[in-house]
Amino acid sequence: MAVMDPGLKRELEEKVLSGERLTYEDGVALYETDDLAWLGELAHHVRTRKNGDRVYFNVNRHLNMTNVCAATCAYCSFQRKPGDKDAYTMRIEEAVRLAKQMEPEGITELHIVNGLHPTLPWRYYPRSIRELKKALPNVSIKAFTATEIHWFEKISGLTAEEILDELIDAGLESLTGGGAEIFDWEVRSKIVDHATHWEDWSRIHRIAHAKGLRTPCTMLYGHIEEPRHRVDHVLRLRSLQDETGGFVVFIPLRFHNDNNRLSHVPMATGAEVLKTFAVSRLLFDNIDHVKCFWVMHGLTTAQLALNYGADDLDGSVVEYKITHDADGFGTPDKLTREDLLELIRDAGFRPVERNTRYEVIREYDGPDPAKRDVPQPIWS
C-alpha cells in the first residue's frame, strides 16, 4: 500500500466524476492506494449516480441438489466424492419439497448450483427444472454455472445451444454466475480442477445472452490472486458486457479458508473487502448493479459495502452449503424479508424488492427518521 501521487489522484477523481472509462492501469493504481475513505467516496458517487439510495434484495432460496463432484478445486469446501459419508444427491421430489417450503414467504427465485456429479445422467437436470417450475410456476429459476453447462456438454454429447434450449423450455430463466473464480491462467491453473476456463465460461454466457437470458457474473477473491488479477478479471467481464449487454449484476465472492486445500491462506481483511467492492464499482461502468452476498461477508461488512459501491444484498438464501460447508463464519442460514428490510434501513438506505432480472417488485420506505438524526449513508 502507498500514498498515491496527488496528481494521479486528481486525474483518477476527474475521470470518475466525468464518467470516463477507467483503464487497467487505473484499476491497479486504485488497489495500491491506502486512502480507503477517498476510494469509498468515489465508489459511492458512482453507486449513487446509478442507483440513488436504493438497495435491492429478493426473496429466494438456494438449493444445492448434490455435493458430489468430479473436480477437487483447491478453494472448495463443498465438494464430496462418491461414497464419502456426507456426500448426498437429492431425489427431484426432495428438491421440490424443500423449494415448496418457501412458498408461504413469497419466494420469487430458486438459485440452484450443484457439484459436477460423475454418474448422474443429463436427463436429471432438465427434469428437475421442469418439476420445480411445475410446483412453483410463479418462481424464477436461476440454475447452473457455466461450468455445469460445460459439464452437461461432456455427459450428454449435446452443444451448449441445445442444452440451453432444453433447459429454457423446461423453465430456466437465468444461469448463475459461478465458476468464474479468477480467469487469469497464472492463478486459475493453481486453484481450479475442471476444464472450464475463460474461453468456455465466456462462450456459454455469450450463448445464454443471445438466447435472451440475463445472468450474473462473479469473482472469487482473497486467496492467492493479486490485485492485478482482479483488475484483469473485471476488465474481461466488462469487455464481454460491451459485446452482449447480458450481465445484470457483478458479485465479488469472498474466499473462505476452512476445510479446503487453501486453508493456510488468510481470508481477506475488512479493508480489502471494501477496497475490492469500491474498485469493482469504479471499473464496471456498464453493469448497473454490484451485489454483496451477505453470507460470504457477514452482515456488518455487507452493510458497510453499501457505502463502497454495492447496491444489492442478495436475498433470504435459506441454505447455502457452498459457504457454510467452509464452517465457522457465523452468518445465519436465512434472513426473512423483514430482516433484510431492517438491515438495509439500518445502513441508511431504501429497500427495493426485485426479481431475477432486476425488475422492481416493490419499493419500501427508507430509514425511520425518528431512529437516527441523519438517516443517510456515510458519504455526504
Short mmCIF file of C-alpha atoms in Angstrom, two decimals, residues 46-372:
data_model
loop_
_atom_site.label_atom_id
_atom_site.label_comp_id
_atom_site.label_asym_id
_atom_site.label_seq_id
_atom_site.Cartn_x
_atom_site.Cartn_y
_atom_site.Cartn_z
CA VAL A 46 -20.87 6.10 -8.93
CA ARG A 47 -23.24 3.83 -6.99
CA THR A 48 -25.50 6.81 -6.21
CA ARG A 49 -25.35 8.07 -9.81
CA LYS A 50 -26.58 4.67 -10.99
CA ASN A 51 -28.94 3.62 -8.19
CA GLY A 52 -29.64 6.54 -5.86
CA ASP A 53 -30.26 5.45 -2.27
CA ARG A 54 -31.83 2.14 -3.34
CA VAL A 55 -30.61 -1.25 -2.10
CA TYR A 56 -32.05 -4.25 -3.92
CA PHE A 57 -32.91 -7.65 -2.47
CA ASN A 58 -35.10 -10.61 -3.32
CA VAL A 59 -36.85 -13.45 -1.50
CA ASN A 60 -35.03 -16.52 -2.73
CA ARG A 61 -33.91 -19.98 -1.80
CA HIS A 62 -30.55 -21.52 -2.61
CA LEU A 63 -30.77 -25.20 -3.44
CA ASN A 64 -27.69 -27.41 -3.85
CA MET A 65 -29.10 -30.69 -5.15
CA THR A 66 -25.83 -32.63 -4.98
CA ASN A 67 -22.38 -32.05 -3.49
CA VAL A 68 -20.83 -34.98 -5.36
CA CYS A 69 -18.23 -33.59 -7.75
CA ALA A 70 -15.72 -34.96 -10.22
CA ALA A 71 -13.44 -31.96 -9.55
CA THR A 72 -11.34 -31.19 -6.49
CA CYS A 73 -10.75 -27.44 -6.68
CA ALA A 74 -8.30 -26.03 -4.15
CA TYR A 75 -10.66 -23.35 -2.83
CA CYS A 76 -13.76 -25.58 -2.50
CA SER A 77 -15.15 -26.83 0.82
CA PHE A 78 -18.40 -28.09 -0.72
CA GLN A 79 -17.40 -30.99 -2.99
CA ARG A 80 -17.51 -34.62 -1.90
CA LYS A 81 -16.56 -37.82 -3.69
CA PRO A 82 -18.95 -40.75 -4.22
CA GLY A 83 -19.02 -42.84 -1.06
CA ASP A 84 -17.99 -40.03 1.32
CA LYS A 85 -20.16 -40.22 4.42
CA ASP A 86 -21.57 -36.72 3.93
CA ALA A 87 -21.96 -36.96 0.15
CA TYR A 88 -25.57 -36.53 -0.99
CA THR A 89 -27.71 -36.34 -4.11
CA MET A 90 -31.34 -35.28 -3.80
CA ARG A 91 -34.18 -37.03 -5.47
CA ILE A 92 -36.05 -34.46 -7.54
CA GLU A 93 -39.09 -34.94 -5.27
CA GLU A 94 -36.97 -33.90 -2.28
CA ALA A 95 -35.78 -30.75 -4.07
CA VAL A 96 -39.39 -29.86 -4.85
CA ARG A 97 -40.42 -30.42 -1.22
CA LEU A 98 -37.66 -28.10 0.06
CA ALA A 99 -38.47 -25.43 -2.52
CA LYS A 100 -42.18 -25.52 -1.70
CA GLN A 101 -41.42 -24.78 1.97
CA MET A 102 -40.63 -21.19 1.00
CA GLU A 103 -43.90 -20.63 -0.88
CA PRO A 104 -45.74 -19.02 2.07
CA GLU A 105 -42.96 -16.41 2.37
CA GLY A 106 -43.49 -15.11 -1.15
CA ILE A 107 -40.38 -16.62 -2.74
CA THR A 108 -39.62 -15.22 -6.21
CA GLU A 109 -36.40 -17.08 -7.11
CA LEU A 110 -34.79 -20.51 -6.81
CA HIS A 111 -30.99 -20.44 -7.08
CA ILE A 112 -29.53 -23.86 -7.94
CA VAL A 113 -25.84 -24.81 -8.04
CA ASN A 114 -24.50 -28.37 -7.85
CA GLY A 115 -21.32 -30.36 -7.98
CA LEU A 116 -20.22 -31.94 -11.27
CA HIS A 117 -21.72 -35.33 -10.48
CA PRO A 118 -19.75 -38.07 -12.28
CA THR A 119 -22.65 -40.51 -12.85
CA LEU A 120 -25.95 -38.57 -12.79
CA PRO A 121 -27.47 -38.66 -16.27
CA TRP A 122 -28.09 -35.45 -18.23
CA ARG A 123 -31.86 -36.08 -18.12
CA TYR A 124 -31.87 -35.46 -14.34
CA TYR A 125 -31.21 -31.75 -14.88
CA PRO A 126 -33.95 -30.65 -17.29
CA ARG A 127 -36.38 -32.90 -15.44
CA SER A 128 -35.51 -31.21 -12.13
CA ILE A 129 -36.10 -27.76 -13.65
CA ARG A 130 -39.39 -28.88 -15.18
CA GLU A 131 -40.67 -30.36 -11.91
CA LEU A 132 -39.60 -27.35 -9.84
CA LYS A 133 -41.25 -24.97 -12.30
CA LYS A 134 -44.43 -27.05 -12.28
CA ALA A 135 -44.51 -26.93 -8.47
CA LEU A 136 -43.69 -23.18 -8.30
CA PRO A 137 -44.93 -21.65 -11.58
CA ASN A 138 -44.51 -18.05 -10.40
CA VAL A 139 -40.93 -18.51 -9.17
CA SER A 140 -37.95 -17.68 -11.41
CA ILE A 141 -35.41 -20.48 -11.69
CA LYS A 142 -31.78 -19.38 -11.78
CA ALA A 143 -29.72 -22.52 -12.14
CA PHE A 144 -26.32 -23.92 -13.09
CA THR A 145 -22.96 -22.28 -13.53
CA ALA A 146 -21.25 -22.11 -16.91
CA THR A 147 -19.02 -24.87 -15.51
CA GLU A 148 -22.07 -27.08 -15.08
CA ILE A 149 -23.31 -26.31 -18.61
CA HIS A 150 -19.87 -27.24 -19.93
CA TRP A 151 -20.07 -30.48 -17.91
CA PHE A 152 -23.51 -31.19 -19.40
CA GLU A 153 -21.95 -30.87 -22.86
CA LYS A 154 -19.49 -33.60 -21.88
CA ILE A 155 -22.01 -36.04 -20.38
CA SER A 156 -24.78 -35.51 -22.94
CA GLY A 157 -22.94 -35.08 -26.22
CA LEU A 158 -25.12 -32.03 -26.88
CA THR A 159 -23.92 -28.50 -27.61
CA ALA A 160 -24.39 -25.63 -25.16
CA GLU A 161 -27.00 -24.20 -27.54
CA GLU A 162 -29.02 -27.43 -27.42
CA ILE A 163 -28.60 -27.76 -23.67
CA LEU A 164 -29.75 -24.21 -23.00
CA ASP A 165 -32.70 -24.59 -25.38
CA GLU A 166 -33.88 -27.65 -23.47
CA LEU A 167 -33.34 -26.05 -20.05
CA ILE A 168 -35.14 -22.86 -21.13
CA ASP A 169 -38.01 -24.96 -22.45
CA ALA A 170 -38.15 -26.66 -19.03
CA GLY A 171 -38.37 -23.30 -17.25
CA LEU A 172 -34.81 -21.97 -16.77
CA GLU A 173 -34.73 -18.15 -16.64
CA SER A 174 -31.10 -17.42 -15.75
CA LEU A 175 -27.74 -19.08 -15.30
CA THR A 176 -25.87 -18.42 -12.08
CA GLY A 177 -22.58 -16.51 -12.17
CA GLY A 178 -20.31 -19.09 -10.57
CA GLY A 179 -17.35 -20.96 -11.97
CA ALA A 180 -15.59 -17.69 -12.81
CA GLU A 181 -13.24 -17.65 -9.78
CA ILE A 182 -10.20 -15.82 -11.28
CA PHE A 183 -9.75 -16.06 -15.05
CA ASP A 184 -6.03 -15.33 -15.28
CA TRP A 185 -4.29 -18.65 -16.01
CA GLU A 186 -1.37 -17.86 -13.67
CA VAL A 187 -3.83 -18.17 -10.77
CA ARG A 188 -6.50 -20.40 -12.28
CA SER A 189 -4.10 -23.25 -13.07
CA LYS A 190 -3.29 -23.49 -9.35
CA ILE A 191 -6.84 -23.42 -7.93
CA VAL A 192 -9.26 -24.91 -10.49
CA ASP A 193 -9.60 -28.65 -11.15
CA HIS A 194 -12.03 -28.76 -14.05
CA ALA A 195 -11.96 -27.97 -17.76
CA THR A 196 -13.99 -24.74 -17.79
CA HIS A 197 -11.78 -21.69 -18.17
CA TRP A 198 -12.28 -18.19 -19.58
CA GLU A 199 -12.84 -19.36 -23.16
CA ASP A 200 -15.69 -21.74 -22.29
CA TRP A 201 -17.10 -19.66 -19.43
CA SER A 202 -17.43 -16.62 -21.71
CA ARG A 203 -18.67 -18.74 -24.65
CA ILE A 204 -21.52 -20.17 -22.57
CA HIS A 205 -22.63 -16.81 -21.14
CA ARG A 206 -22.43 -15.31 -24.64
CA ILE A 207 -24.79 -18.03 -25.90
CA ALA A 208 -27.11 -17.56 -22.90
CA HIS A 209 -27.29 -13.81 -23.52
CA ALA A 210 -28.05 -14.38 -27.21
CA LYS A 211 -30.99 -16.55 -26.13
CA GLY A 212 -32.38 -13.71 -24.01
CA LEU A 213 -31.16 -14.85 -20.60
CA ARG A 214 -29.80 -12.18 -18.28
CA THR A 215 -27.13 -13.53 -15.95
CA PRO A 216 -24.92 -12.50 -13.03
CA CYS A 217 -21.12 -12.61 -13.16
CA THR A 218 -18.76 -13.25 -10.25
CA MET A 219 -15.18 -13.14 -9.00
CA LEU A 220 -13.73 -15.22 -6.15
CA TYR A 221 -11.16 -13.01 -4.42
CA GLY A 222 -8.92 -13.06 -1.36
CA HIS A 223 -6.92 -16.27 -1.90
CA ILE A 224 -3.67 -16.49 -3.93
CA GLU A 225 -4.51 -13.84 -6.53
CA GLU A 226 -3.06 -10.33 -6.58
CA PRO A 227 -4.94 -7.08 -7.23
CA ARG A 228 -3.74 -7.08 -10.87
CA HIS A 229 -5.51 -10.41 -11.39
CA ARG A 230 -8.75 -8.93 -10.03
CA VAL A 231 -8.46 -5.97 -12.40
CA ASP A 232 -7.82 -8.29 -15.36
CA HIS A 233 -10.84 -10.41 -14.35
CA VAL A 234 -13.17 -7.43 -14.14
CA LEU A 235 -11.99 -6.00 -17.46
CA ARG A 236 -12.58 -9.32 -19.25
CA LEU A 237 -16.15 -9.27 -17.95
CA ARG A 238 -16.53 -5.59 -18.84
CA SER A 239 -15.44 -6.34 -22.41
CA LEU A 240 -17.92 -9.24 -22.66
CA GLN A 241 -20.64 -6.94 -21.33
CA ASP A 242 -19.77 -4.39 -24.04
CA GLU A 243 -20.41 -7.18 -26.53
CA THR A 244 -23.61 -8.77 -25.16
CA GLY A 245 -25.15 -6.45 -22.56
CA GLY A 246 -26.40 -9.58 -20.79
CA PHE A 247 -24.94 -9.25 -17.28
CA VAL A 248 -27.31 -7.73 -14.73
CA VAL A 249 -25.02 -7.75 -11.69
CA PHE A 250 -21.41 -8.30 -10.63
CA ILE A 251 -20.81 -10.27 -7.43
CA PRO A 252 -17.42 -10.31 -5.67
CA LEU A 253 -17.31 -13.52 -3.61
CA ARG A 254 -15.01 -13.64 -0.59
CA PHE A 255 -12.87 -16.79 -0.37
CA HIS A 256 -13.42 -18.83 2.82
CA ASN A 257 -10.43 -20.80 4.03
CA ASP A 258 -11.87 -23.59 6.21
CA ASN A 259 -11.85 -27.24 5.10
CA ASN A 260 -10.09 -26.84 1.76
CA ARG A 261 -6.58 -27.01 0.30
CA LEU A 262 -6.08 -23.25 0.74
CA SER A 263 -6.75 -23.29 4.49
CA HIS A 264 -3.29 -21.78 5.09
CA VAL A 265 -4.28 -18.60 3.20
CA PRO A 266 -5.69 -15.83 5.45
CA MET A 267 -9.11 -14.52 4.44
CA ALA A 268 -9.40 -11.01 3.02
CA THR A 269 -9.50 -8.34 5.72
CA GLY A 270 -12.44 -5.98 6.05
CA ALA A 271 -10.42 -3.20 4.41
CA GLU A 272 -9.54 -5.47 1.47
CA VAL A 273 -13.21 -6.43 1.09
CA LEU A 274 -14.30 -2.80 0.91
CA LYS A 275 -11.49 -1.92 -1.47
CA THR A 276 -12.48 -4.79 -3.79
CA PHE A 277 -16.09 -3.59 -3.90
CA ALA A 278 -15.05 0.00 -4.50
CA VAL A 279 -12.58 -0.72 -7.31
CA SER A 280 -15.02 -3.13 -8.96
CA ARG A 281 -17.77 -0.50 -8.89
CA LEU A 282 -15.43 2.10 -10.39
CA LEU A 283 -14.25 -0.19 -13.21
CA PHE A 284 -17.70 -1.55 -14.16
CA ASP A 285 -19.23 1.40 -16.00
CA ASN A 286 -21.51 -0.92 -18.00
CA ILE A 287 -23.09 -3.09 -15.28
CA ASP A 288 -25.68 -1.32 -13.16
CA HIS A 289 -25.54 -3.45 -10.03
CA VAL A 290 -22.88 -4.76 -7.63
CA LYS A 291 -24.04 -7.33 -5.09
CA CYS A 292 -22.63 -8.00 -1.64
CA PHE A 293 -23.61 -11.60 -0.90
CA TRP A 294 -24.09 -11.27 2.87
CA VAL A 295 -23.46 -14.98 3.52
CA MET A 296 -19.83 -14.66 2.41
CA HIS A 297 -19.12 -11.29 4.02
CA GLY A 298 -21.07 -11.14 7.28
CA LEU A 299 -23.94 -8.77 7.96
CA THR A 300 -21.93 -5.81 9.28
CA THR A 301 -19.43 -5.86 6.42
CA ALA A 302 -22.31 -6.20 3.96
CA GLN A 303 -23.86 -3.03 5.38
CA LEU A 304 -20.53 -1.21 5.06
CA ALA A 305 -20.13 -2.44 1.47
CA LEU A 306 -23.29 -0.47 0.61
CA ASN A 307 -21.15 2.64 1.13
CA TYR A 308 -18.36 1.25 -1.06
CA GLY A 309 -20.22 0.65 -4.30
CA ALA A 310 -22.60 -2.24 -3.55
CA ASP A 311 -26.35 -1.74 -4.09
CA ASP A 312 -27.69 -5.29 -3.64
CA LEU A 313 -27.67 -7.71 -0.69
CA ASP A 314 -28.95 -10.86 -2.44
CA GLY A 315 -31.89 -12.35 -0.56
CA SER A 316 -33.24 -14.67 2.08
CA VAL A 317 -30.96 -17.55 0.89
CA VAL A 318 -32.28 -20.13 3.47
CA GLU A 319 -29.41 -22.55 2.96
CA TYR A 320 -26.03 -22.06 1.33
CA LYS A 321 -23.93 -25.17 1.72
CA ILE A 322 -21.13 -23.92 -0.51
CA THR A 323 -20.00 -21.40 2.12
CA HIS A 324 -21.47 -22.94 5.24
CA ASP A 325 -19.54 -26.12 4.50
CA ALA A 326 -16.46 -23.94 4.98
CA ASP A 327 -17.81 -23.68 8.53
CA GLY A 328 -17.42 -21.28 11.37
CA PHE A 329 -18.03 -17.87 9.75
CA GLY A 330 -21.08 -17.19 11.85
CA THR A 331 -23.62 -15.86 9.34
CA PRO A 332 -27.18 -17.13 9.73
CA ASP A 333 -28.69 -19.64 7.32
CA LYS A 334 -31.60 -17.40 6.46
CA LEU A 335 -32.83 -13.83 6.56
CA THR A 336 -36.54 -13.08 6.28
CA ARG A 337 -37.91 -10.23 4.19
CA GLU A 338 -38.30 -8.24 7.43
CA ASP A 339 -34.68 -8.96 8.39
CA LEU A 340 -33.49 -7.64 5.03
CA LEU A 341 -35.64 -4.52 5.28
CA GLU A 342 -34.19 -3.81 8.72
CA LEU A 343 -30.61 -4.49 7.60
CA ILE A 344 -30.92 -2.10 4.64
CA ARG A 345 -32.70 0.65 6.59
CA ASP A 346 -30.21 0.37 9.45
CA ALA A 347 -27.43 1.07 6.94
CA GLY A 348 -29.26 4.26 5.87
CA PHE A 349 -30.74 3.10 2.56
CA ARG A 350 -34.12 2.46 0.97
CA PRO A 351 -35.04 -1.20 0.33
CA VAL A 352 -36.31 -2.31 -3.09
CA GLU A 353 -37.53 -5.85 -3.67
CA ARG A 354 -36.62 -7.10 -7.15
CA ASN A 355 -36.97 -10.16 -9.34
CA THR A 356 -34.20 -12.15 -11.04
CA ARG A 357 -33.95 -9.66 -13.94
CA TYR A 358 -33.78 -6.68 -11.55
CA GLU A 359 -37.29 -5.54 -12.32
CA VAL A 360 -38.85 -3.84 -9.30
CA ILE A 361 -41.49 -5.82 -7.40
CA ARG A 362 -41.97 -3.33 -4.58
CA GLU A 363 -40.30 -0.21 -3.23
CA TYR A 364 -40.32 0.23 0.55
CA ASP A 365 -39.95 3.24 2.82
CA GLY A 366 -36.42 4.23 3.71
CA PRO A 367 -34.91 4.58 7.20
CA ASP A 368 -37.16 5.79 10.01
CA PRO A 369 -36.20 9.45 10.62
CA ALA A 370 -37.08 9.03 14.30
CA LYS A 371 -34.44 6.33 14.67
CA ARG A 372 -31.45 8.49 13.78
#
